[in-house]
PDB file of C-alpha atoms in Angstrom:
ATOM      1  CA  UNK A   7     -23.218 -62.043  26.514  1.00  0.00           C
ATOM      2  CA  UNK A   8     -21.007 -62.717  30.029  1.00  0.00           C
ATOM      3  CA  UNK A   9     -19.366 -65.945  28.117  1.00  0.00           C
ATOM      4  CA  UNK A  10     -17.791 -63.287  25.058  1.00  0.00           C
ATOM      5  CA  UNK A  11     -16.506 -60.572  28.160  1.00  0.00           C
ATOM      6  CA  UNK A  12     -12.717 -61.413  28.576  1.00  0.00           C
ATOM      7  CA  UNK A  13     -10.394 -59.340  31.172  1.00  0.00           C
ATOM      8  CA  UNK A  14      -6.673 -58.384  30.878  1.00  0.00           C
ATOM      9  CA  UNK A  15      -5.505 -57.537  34.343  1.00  0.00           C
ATOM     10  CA  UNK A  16      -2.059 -56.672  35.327  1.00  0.00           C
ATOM     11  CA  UNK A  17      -1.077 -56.019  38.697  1.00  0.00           C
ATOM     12  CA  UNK A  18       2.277 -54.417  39.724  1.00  0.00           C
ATOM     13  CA  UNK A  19       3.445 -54.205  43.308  1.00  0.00           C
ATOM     14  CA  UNK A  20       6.165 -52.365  44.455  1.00  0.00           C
ATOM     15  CA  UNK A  21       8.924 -52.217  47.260  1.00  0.00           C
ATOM     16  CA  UNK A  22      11.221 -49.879  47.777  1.00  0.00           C
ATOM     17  CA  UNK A  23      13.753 -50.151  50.629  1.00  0.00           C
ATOM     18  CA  UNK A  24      15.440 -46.959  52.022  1.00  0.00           C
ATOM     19  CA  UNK A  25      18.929 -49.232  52.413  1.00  0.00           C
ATOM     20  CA  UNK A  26      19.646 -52.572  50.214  1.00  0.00           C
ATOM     21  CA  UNK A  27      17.565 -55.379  51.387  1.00  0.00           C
ATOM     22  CA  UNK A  28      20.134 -59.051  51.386  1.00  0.00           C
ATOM     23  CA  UNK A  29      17.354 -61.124  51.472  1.00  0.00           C
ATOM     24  CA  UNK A  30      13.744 -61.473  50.687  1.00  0.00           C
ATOM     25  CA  UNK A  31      11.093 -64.336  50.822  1.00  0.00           C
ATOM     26  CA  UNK A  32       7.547 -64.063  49.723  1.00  0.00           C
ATOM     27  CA  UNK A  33       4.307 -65.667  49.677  1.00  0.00           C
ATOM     28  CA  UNK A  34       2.411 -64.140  46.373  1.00  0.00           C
ATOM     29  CA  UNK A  35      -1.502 -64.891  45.865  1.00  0.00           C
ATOM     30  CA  UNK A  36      -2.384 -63.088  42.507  1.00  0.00           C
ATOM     31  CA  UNK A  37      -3.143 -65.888  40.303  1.00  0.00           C
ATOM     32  CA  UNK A  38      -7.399 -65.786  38.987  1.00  0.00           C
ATOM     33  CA  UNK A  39      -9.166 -68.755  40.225  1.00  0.00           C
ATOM     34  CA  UNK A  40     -10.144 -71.430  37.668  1.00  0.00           C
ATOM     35  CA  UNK A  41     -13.348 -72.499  38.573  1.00  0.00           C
ATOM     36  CA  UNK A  42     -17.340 -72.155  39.208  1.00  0.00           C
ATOM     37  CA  UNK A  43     -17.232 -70.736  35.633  1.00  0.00           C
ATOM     38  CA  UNK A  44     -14.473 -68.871  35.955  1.00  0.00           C
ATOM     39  CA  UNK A  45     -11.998 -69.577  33.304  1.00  0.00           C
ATOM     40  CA  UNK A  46      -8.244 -68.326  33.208  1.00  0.00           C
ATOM     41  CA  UNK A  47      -6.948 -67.989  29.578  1.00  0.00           C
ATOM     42  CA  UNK A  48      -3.588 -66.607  30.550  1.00  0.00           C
ATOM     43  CA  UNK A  49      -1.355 -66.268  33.970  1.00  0.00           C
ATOM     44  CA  UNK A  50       2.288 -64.982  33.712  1.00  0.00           C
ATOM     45  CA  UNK A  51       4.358 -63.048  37.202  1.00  0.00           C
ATOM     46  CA  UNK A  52       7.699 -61.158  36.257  1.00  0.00           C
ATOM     47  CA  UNK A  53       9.924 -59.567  39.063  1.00  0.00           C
ATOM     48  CA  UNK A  54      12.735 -57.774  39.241  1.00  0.00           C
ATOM     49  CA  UNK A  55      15.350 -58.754  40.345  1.00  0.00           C
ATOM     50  CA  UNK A  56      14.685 -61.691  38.597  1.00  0.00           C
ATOM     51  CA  UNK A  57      14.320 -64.572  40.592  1.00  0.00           C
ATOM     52  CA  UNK A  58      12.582 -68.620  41.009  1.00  0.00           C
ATOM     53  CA  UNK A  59       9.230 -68.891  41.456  1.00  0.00           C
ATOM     54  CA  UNK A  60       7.424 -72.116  43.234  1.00  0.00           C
ATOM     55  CA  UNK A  61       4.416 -72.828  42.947  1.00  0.00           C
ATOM     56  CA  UNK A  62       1.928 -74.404  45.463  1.00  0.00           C
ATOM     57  CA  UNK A  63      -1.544 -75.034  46.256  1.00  0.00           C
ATOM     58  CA  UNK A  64      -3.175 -73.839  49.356  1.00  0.00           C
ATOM     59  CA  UNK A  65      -5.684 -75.592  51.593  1.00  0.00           C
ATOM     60  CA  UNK A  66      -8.955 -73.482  50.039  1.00  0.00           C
ATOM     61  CA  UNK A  67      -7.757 -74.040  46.811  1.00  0.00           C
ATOM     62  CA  UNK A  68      -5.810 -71.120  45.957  1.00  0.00           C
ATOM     63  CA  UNK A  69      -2.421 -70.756  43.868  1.00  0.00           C
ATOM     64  CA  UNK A  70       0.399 -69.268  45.306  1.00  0.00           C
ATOM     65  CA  UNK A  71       3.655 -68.399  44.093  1.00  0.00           C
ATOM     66  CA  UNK A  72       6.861 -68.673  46.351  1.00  0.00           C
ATOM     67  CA  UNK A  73       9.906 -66.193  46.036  1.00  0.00           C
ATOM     68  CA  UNK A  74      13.232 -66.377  47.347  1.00  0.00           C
ATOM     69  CA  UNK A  75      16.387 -63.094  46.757  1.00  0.00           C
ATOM     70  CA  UNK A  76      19.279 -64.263  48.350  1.00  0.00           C
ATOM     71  CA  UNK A  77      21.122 -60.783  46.797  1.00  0.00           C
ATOM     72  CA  UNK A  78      21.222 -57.531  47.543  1.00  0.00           C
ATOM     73  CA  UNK A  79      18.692 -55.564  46.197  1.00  0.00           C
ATOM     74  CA  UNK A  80      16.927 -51.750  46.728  1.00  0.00           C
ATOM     75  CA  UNK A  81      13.518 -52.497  45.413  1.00  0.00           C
ATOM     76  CA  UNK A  82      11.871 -55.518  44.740  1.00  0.00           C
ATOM     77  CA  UNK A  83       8.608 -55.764  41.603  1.00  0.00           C
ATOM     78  CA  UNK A  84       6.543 -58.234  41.211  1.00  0.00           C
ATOM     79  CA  UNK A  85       4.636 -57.633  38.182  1.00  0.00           C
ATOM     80  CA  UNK A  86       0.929 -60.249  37.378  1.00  0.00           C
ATOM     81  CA  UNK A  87      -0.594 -60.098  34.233  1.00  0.00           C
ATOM     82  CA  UNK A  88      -3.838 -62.316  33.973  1.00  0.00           C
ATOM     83  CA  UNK A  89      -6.650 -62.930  30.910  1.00  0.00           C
ATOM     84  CA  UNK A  90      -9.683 -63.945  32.579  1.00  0.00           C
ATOM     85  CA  UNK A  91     -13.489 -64.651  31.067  1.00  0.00           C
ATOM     86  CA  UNK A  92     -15.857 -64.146  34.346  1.00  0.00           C
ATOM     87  CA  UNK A  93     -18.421 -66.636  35.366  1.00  0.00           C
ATOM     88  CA  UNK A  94     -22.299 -66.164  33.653  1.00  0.00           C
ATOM     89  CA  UNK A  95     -24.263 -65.604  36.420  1.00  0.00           C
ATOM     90  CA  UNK A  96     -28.108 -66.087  36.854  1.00  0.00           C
ATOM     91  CA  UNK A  97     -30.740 -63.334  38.758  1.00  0.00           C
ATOM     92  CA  UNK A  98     -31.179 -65.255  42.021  1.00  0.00           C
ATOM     93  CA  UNK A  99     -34.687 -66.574  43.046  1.00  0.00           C
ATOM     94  CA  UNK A 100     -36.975 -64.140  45.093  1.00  0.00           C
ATOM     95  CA  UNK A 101     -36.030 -66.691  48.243  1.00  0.00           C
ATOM     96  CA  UNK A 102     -35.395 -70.444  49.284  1.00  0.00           C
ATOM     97  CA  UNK A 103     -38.314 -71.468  50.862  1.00  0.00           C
ATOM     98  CA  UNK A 104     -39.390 -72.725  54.213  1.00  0.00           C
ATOM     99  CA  UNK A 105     -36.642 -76.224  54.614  1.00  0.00           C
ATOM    100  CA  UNK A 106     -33.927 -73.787  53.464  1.00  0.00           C
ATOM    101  CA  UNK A 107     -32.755 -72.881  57.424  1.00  0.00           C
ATOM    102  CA  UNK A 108     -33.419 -76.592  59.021  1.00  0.00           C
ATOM    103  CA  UNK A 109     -30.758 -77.527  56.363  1.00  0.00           C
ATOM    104  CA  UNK A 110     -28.464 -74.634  57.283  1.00  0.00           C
ATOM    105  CA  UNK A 111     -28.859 -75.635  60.789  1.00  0.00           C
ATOM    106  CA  UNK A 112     -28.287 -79.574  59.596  1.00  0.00           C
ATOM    107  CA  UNK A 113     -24.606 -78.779  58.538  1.00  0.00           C
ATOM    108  CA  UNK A 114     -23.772 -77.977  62.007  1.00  0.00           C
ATOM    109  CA  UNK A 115     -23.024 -81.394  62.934  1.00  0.00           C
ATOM    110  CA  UNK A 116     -20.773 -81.909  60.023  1.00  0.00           C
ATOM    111  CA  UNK A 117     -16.458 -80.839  59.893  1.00  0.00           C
ATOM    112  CA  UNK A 118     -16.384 -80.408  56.332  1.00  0.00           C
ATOM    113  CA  UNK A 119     -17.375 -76.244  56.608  1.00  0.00           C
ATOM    114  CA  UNK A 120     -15.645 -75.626  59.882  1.00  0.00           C
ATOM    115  CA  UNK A 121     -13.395 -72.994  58.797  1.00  0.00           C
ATOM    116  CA  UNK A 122     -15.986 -70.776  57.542  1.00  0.00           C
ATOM    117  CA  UNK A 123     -18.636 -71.545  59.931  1.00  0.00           C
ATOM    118  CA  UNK A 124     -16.458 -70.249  62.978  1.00  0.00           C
ATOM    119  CA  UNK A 125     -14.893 -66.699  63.726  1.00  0.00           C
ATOM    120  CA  UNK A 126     -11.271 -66.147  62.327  1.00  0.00           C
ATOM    121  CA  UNK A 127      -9.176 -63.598  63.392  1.00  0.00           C
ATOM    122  CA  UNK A 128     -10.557 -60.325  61.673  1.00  0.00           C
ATOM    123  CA  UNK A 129     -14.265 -61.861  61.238  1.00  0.00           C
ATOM    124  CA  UNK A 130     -15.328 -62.509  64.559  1.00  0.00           C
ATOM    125  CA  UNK A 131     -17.743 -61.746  67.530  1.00  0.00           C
ATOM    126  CA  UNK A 132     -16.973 -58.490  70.069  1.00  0.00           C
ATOM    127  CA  UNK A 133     -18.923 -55.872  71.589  1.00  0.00           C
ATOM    128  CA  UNK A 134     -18.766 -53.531  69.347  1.00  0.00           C
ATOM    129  CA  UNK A 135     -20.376 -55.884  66.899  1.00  0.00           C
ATOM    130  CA  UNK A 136     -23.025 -56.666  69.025  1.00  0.00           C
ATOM    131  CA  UNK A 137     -24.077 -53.429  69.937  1.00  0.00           C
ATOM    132  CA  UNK A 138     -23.622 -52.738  65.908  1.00  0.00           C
ATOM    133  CA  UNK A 139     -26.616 -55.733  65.265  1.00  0.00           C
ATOM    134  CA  UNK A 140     -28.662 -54.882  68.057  1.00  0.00           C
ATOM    135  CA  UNK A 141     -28.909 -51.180  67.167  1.00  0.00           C
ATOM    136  CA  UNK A 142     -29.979 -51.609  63.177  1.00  0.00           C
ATOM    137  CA  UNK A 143     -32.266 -54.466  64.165  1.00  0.00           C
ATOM    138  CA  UNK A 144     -29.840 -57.041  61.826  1.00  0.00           C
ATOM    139  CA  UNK A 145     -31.327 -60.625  62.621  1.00  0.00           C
ATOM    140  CA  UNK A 146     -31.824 -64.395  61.515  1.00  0.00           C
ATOM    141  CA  UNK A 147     -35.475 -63.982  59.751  1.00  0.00           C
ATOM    142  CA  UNK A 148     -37.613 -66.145  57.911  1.00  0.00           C
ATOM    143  CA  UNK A 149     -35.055 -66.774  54.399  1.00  0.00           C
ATOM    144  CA  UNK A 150     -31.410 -66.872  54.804  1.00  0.00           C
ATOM    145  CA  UNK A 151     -31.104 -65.415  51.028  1.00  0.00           C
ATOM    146  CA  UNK A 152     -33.530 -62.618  51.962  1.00  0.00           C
ATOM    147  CA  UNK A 153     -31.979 -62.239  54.906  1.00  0.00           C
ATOM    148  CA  UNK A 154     -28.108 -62.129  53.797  1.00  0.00           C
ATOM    149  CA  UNK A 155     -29.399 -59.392  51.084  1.00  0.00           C
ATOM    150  CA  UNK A 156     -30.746 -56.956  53.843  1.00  0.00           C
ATOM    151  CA  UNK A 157     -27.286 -57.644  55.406  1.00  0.00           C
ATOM    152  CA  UNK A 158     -25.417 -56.685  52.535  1.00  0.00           C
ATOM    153  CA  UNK A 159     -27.938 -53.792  52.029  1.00  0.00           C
ATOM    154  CA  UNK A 160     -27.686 -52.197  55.716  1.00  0.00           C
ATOM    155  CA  UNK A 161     -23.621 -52.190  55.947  1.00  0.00           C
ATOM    156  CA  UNK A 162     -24.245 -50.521  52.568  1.00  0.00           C
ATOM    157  CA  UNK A 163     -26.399 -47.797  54.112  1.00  0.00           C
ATOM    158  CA  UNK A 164     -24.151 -47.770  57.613  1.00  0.00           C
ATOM    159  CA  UNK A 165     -21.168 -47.207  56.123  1.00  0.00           C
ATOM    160  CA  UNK A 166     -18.477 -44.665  54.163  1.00  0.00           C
ATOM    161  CA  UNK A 167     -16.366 -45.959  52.006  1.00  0.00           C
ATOM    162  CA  UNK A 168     -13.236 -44.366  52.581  1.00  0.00           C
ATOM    163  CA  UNK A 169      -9.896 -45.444  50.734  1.00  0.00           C
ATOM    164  CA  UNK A 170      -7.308 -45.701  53.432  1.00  0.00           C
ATOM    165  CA  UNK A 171      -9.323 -45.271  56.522  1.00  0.00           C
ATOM    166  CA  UNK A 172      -7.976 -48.723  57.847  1.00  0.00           C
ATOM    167  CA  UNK A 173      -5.142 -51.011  57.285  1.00  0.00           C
ATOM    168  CA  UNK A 174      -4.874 -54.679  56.115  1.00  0.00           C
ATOM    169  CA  UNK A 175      -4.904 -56.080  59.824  1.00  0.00           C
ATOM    170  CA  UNK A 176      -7.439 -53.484  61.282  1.00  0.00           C
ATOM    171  CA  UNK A 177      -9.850 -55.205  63.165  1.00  0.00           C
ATOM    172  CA  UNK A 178     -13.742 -54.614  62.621  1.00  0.00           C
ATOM    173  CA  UNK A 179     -13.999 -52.451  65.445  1.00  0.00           C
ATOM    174  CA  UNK A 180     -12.653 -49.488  63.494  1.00  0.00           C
ATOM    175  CA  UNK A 181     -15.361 -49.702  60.924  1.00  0.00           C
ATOM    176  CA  UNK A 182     -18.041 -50.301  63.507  1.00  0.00           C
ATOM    177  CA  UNK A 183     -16.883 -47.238  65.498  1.00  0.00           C
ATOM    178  CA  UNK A 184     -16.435 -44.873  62.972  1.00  0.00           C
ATOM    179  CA  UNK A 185     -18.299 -45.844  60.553  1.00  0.00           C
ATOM    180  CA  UNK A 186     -15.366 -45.557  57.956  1.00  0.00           C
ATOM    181  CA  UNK A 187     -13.637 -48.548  56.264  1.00  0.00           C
ATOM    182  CA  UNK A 188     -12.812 -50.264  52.576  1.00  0.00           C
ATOM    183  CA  UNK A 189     -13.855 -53.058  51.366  1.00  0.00           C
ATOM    184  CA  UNK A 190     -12.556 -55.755  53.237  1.00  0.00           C
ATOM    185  CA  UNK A 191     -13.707 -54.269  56.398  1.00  0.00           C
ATOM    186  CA  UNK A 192     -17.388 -54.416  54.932  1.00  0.00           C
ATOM    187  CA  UNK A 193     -16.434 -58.508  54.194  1.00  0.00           C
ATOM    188  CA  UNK A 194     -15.115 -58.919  57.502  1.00  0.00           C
ATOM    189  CA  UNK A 195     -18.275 -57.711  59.608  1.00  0.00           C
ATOM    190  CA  UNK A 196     -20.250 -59.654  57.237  1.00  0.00           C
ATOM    191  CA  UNK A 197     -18.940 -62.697  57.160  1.00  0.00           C
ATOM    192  CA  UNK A 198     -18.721 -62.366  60.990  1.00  0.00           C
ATOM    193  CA  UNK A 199     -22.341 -61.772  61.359  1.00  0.00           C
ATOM    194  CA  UNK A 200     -23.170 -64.336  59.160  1.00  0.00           C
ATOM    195  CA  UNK A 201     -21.467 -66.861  60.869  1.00  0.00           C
ATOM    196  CA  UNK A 202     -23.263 -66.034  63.347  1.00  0.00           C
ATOM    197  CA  UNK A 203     -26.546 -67.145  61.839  1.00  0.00           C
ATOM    198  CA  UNK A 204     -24.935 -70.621  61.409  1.00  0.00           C
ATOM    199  CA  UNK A 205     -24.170 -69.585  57.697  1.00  0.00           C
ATOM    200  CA  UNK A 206     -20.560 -70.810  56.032  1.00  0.00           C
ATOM    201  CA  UNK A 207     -19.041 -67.562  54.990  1.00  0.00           C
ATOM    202  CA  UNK A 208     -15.738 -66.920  53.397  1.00  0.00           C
ATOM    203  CA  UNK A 209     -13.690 -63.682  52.301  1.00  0.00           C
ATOM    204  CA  UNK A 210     -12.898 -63.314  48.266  1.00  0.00           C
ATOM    205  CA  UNK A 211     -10.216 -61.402  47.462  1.00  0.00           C
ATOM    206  CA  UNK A 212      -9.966 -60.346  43.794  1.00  0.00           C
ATOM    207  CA  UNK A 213     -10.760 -57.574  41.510  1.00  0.00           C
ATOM    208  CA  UNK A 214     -13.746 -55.324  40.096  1.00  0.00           C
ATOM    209  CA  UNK A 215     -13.823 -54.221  36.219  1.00  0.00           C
ATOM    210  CA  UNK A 216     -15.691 -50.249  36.750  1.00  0.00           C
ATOM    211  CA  UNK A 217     -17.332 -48.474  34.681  1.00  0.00           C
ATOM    212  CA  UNK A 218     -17.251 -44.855  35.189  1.00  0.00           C
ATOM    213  CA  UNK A 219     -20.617 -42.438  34.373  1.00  0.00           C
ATOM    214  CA  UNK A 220     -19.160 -41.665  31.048  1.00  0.00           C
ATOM    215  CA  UNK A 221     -19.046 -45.261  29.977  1.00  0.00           C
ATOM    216  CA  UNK A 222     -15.025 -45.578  30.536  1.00  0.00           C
ATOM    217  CA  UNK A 223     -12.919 -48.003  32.645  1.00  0.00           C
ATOM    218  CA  UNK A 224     -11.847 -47.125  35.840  1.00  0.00           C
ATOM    219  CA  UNK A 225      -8.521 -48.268  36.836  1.00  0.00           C
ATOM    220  CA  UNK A 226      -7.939 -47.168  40.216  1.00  0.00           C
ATOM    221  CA  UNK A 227      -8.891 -48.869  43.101  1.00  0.00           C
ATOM    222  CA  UNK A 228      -9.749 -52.482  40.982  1.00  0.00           C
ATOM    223  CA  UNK A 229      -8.807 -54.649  43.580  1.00  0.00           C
ATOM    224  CA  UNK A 230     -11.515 -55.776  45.571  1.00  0.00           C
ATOM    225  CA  UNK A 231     -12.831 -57.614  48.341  1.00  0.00           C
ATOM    226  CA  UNK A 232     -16.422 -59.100  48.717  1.00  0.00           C
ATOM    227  CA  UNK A 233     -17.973 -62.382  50.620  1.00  0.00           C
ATOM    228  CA  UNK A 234     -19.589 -65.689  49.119  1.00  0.00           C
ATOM    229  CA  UNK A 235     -21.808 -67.664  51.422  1.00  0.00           C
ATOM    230  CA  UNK A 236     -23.197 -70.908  50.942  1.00  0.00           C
ATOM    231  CA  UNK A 237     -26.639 -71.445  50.718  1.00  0.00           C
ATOM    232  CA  UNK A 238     -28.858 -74.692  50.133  1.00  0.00           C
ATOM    233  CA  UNK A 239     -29.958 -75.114  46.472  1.00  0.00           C
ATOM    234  CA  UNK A 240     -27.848 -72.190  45.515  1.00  0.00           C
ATOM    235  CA  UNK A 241     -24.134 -73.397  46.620  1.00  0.00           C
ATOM    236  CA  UNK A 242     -21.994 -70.426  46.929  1.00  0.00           C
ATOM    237  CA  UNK A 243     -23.568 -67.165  46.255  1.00  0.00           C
ATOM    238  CA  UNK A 244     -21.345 -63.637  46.449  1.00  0.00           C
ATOM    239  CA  UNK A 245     -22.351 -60.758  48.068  1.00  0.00           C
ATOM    240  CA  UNK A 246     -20.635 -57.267  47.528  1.00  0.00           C
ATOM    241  CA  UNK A 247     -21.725 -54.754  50.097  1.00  0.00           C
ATOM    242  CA  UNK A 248     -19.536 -51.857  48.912  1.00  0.00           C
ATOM    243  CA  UNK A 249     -21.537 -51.482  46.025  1.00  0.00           C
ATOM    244  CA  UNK A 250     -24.999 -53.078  47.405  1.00  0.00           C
ATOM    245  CA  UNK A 251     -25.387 -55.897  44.848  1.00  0.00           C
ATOM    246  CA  UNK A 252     -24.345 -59.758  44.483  1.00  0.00           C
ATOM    247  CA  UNK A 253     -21.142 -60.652  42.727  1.00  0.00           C
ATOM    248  CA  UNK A 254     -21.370 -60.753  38.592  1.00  0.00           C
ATOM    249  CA  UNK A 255     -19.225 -60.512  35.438  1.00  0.00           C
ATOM    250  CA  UNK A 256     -17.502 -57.364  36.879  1.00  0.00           C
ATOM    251  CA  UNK A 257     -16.055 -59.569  39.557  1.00  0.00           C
ATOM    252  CA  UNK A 258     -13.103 -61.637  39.123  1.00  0.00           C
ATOM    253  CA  UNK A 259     -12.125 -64.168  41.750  1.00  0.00           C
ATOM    254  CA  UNK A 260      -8.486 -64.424  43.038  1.00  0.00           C
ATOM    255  CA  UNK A 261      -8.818 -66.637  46.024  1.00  0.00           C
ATOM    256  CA  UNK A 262     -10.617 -67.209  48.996  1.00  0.00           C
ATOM    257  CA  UNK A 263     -10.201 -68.005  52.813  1.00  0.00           C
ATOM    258  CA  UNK A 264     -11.605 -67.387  56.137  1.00  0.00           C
ATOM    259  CA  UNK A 265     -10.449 -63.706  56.167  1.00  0.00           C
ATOM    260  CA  UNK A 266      -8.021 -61.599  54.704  1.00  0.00           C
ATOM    261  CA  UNK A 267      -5.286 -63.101  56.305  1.00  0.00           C
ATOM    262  CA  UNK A 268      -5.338 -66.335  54.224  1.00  0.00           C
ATOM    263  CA  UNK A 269      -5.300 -64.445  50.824  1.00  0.00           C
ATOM    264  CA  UNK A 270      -3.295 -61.016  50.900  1.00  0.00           C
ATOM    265  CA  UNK A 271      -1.277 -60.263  47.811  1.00  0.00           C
ATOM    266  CA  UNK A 272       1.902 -60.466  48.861  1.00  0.00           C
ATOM    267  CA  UNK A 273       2.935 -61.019  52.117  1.00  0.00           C
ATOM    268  CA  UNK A 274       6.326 -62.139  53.679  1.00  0.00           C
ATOM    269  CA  UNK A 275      10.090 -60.695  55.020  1.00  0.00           C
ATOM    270  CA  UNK A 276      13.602 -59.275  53.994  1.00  0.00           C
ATOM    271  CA  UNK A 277      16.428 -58.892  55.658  1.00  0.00           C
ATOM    272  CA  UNK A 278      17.905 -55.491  55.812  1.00  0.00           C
ATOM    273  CA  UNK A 279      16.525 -52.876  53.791  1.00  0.00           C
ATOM    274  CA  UNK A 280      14.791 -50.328  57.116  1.00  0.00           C
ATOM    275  CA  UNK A 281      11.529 -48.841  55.989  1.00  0.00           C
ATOM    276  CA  UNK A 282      10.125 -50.318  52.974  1.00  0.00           C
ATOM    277  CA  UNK A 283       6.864 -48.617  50.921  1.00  0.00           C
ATOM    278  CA  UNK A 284       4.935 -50.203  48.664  1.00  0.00           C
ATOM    279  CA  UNK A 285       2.909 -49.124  45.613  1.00  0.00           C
ATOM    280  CA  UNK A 286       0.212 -50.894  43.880  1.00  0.00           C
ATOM    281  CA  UNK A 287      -0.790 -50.048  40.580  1.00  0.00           C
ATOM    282  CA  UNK A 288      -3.900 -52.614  39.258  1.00  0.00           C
ATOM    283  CA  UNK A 289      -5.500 -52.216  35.616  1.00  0.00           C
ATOM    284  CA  UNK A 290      -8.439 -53.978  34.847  1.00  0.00           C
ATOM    285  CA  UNK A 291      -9.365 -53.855  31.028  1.00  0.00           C
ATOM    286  CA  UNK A 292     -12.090 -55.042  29.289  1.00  0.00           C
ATOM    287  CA  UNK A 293     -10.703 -56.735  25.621  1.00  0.00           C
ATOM    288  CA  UNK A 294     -11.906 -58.614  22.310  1.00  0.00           C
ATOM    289  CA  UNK A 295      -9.142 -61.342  21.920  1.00  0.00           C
TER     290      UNK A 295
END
């Protein structure tokens, strides 16, 4: 049963500065959402050095943690650990019937939606993007649930995934072009195209439990990115087209926003310190108690 499958996650970040660093704020988003069936047992963040932590809510929702090192310091960790039970989730219908787009088209006239029914800065309109819809015959059809699945299922078929390919502010031009990208490149032109269709979309950052073919748990790469858009009857339905399939008890929601930009990790600046490199290590575990 989902409502028995409980995750322990811990998530270590890492900076190391090639001279001491005097100062350091950050921004951290790596606390689990508590919500939609989504329950978070247990939420802890360490670093070292040692330091305050404020906390804050964000305009979608989301809980972020403040730091501030006002001492010298040649590496910085920051160090999550999370127990999580996933959401149950239900097989969604075969589609939503005939007053399902008239409704879609309805919300139009309303504010509340705004920031995920308009482009953002990496999930937006452009040439390439055009030229990317015209040329696999992606359109509006007759079901917006139907629809958004053959989406999901033709950027699954278009593209490689290929770890590294692109960075965290690489616009979707590079995966459209090359045909080459991670996940958060296949949210972004998703969301974007969605949009589009008058569709509320939204980027949700968070991470995957894997199995591997052997029936063990696949640590690496367990952060993950996928897109939930809002659909009459349904409310907010994910979509993961890395792995060509909705979101489900593997998935584990850290925040949302319109793209990447409103939920990275960590994100913020030091003084000092020159070049700076940063490791991520994520475990995702599946466990009884």
């Amino acid at each position: 049963m989902a409502g028995a499958i409980k995750y322990g996650i811990k998530h270590v970040s890492r900076y190391l500065y090639v001279s001491p660093a005097r100062q350091s704020v950050m921004v951290l988003c790596l606390q689990p959402r508590d919500d939609r069936g989504q329950r978070l047992l247990q939420f802890e963040i360490e670093t070292e050095p040692l330091t305050f932590l404020s906390r804050e809510t964000d305009s979608f929702g989301n809980t972020r943690h403040v730091l501030n090192i006002h001492r010298e310091h040649h590496s910085l960790e920051i160090t999550a650990r999370s127990k999580v039970q996933p959401a149950s989730f239900s097989p969604l219908p075969d589609g939503l019937g005939a007053d399902a787009w008239p409704e879609i088209d309805s919300w139009k006239a309303s504010f509340i939606h705004w920031d995920f029914t308009h482009p953002s800065v990496l999930a937006k309109s452009s040439p390439a993007l055009a030229r990317f819809v015209d040329g696999n015959g992606i359109k509006r059809a007759d079901d917006p649930l139907r629809d958004l699945l053959r989406l999901s299922d033709t950027l699954h078929n278009s593209f490689h995934y290929v770890p590294g390919s692109t960075s965290a502010a690489s616009p979707i031009e590079h995966i459209l072009e090359s045909g080459r990208g991670v996940c958060q490149d296949y949210a972004h032109v998703m969301i974007a195209i969605a949009r589009s269709w008058g569709i509320p979309a939204r980027y949700v950052s968070g991470y995957l439990h894997i199995i591997g073919p052997d029936g063990e748990e696949v640590q690496e790469n367990a952060t993950h990115a996928w897109v939930e858009c809002l659909l009459p009857e349904l409310g907010w339905v994910g979509f993961d087209p890395v792995n060509k399939s909705v979101s489900d008890e593997r998935h584990v929601r850290i925040a949302v926003g319109r793209d990447y930009q409103d939920v990275s990790p960590t994100r913020g600046v030091y003084r000092g310190g020159g070049q700076t490199r940063l490791d991520v290590n994520v475990q995702v575990r599946d466990c009884l108690a």
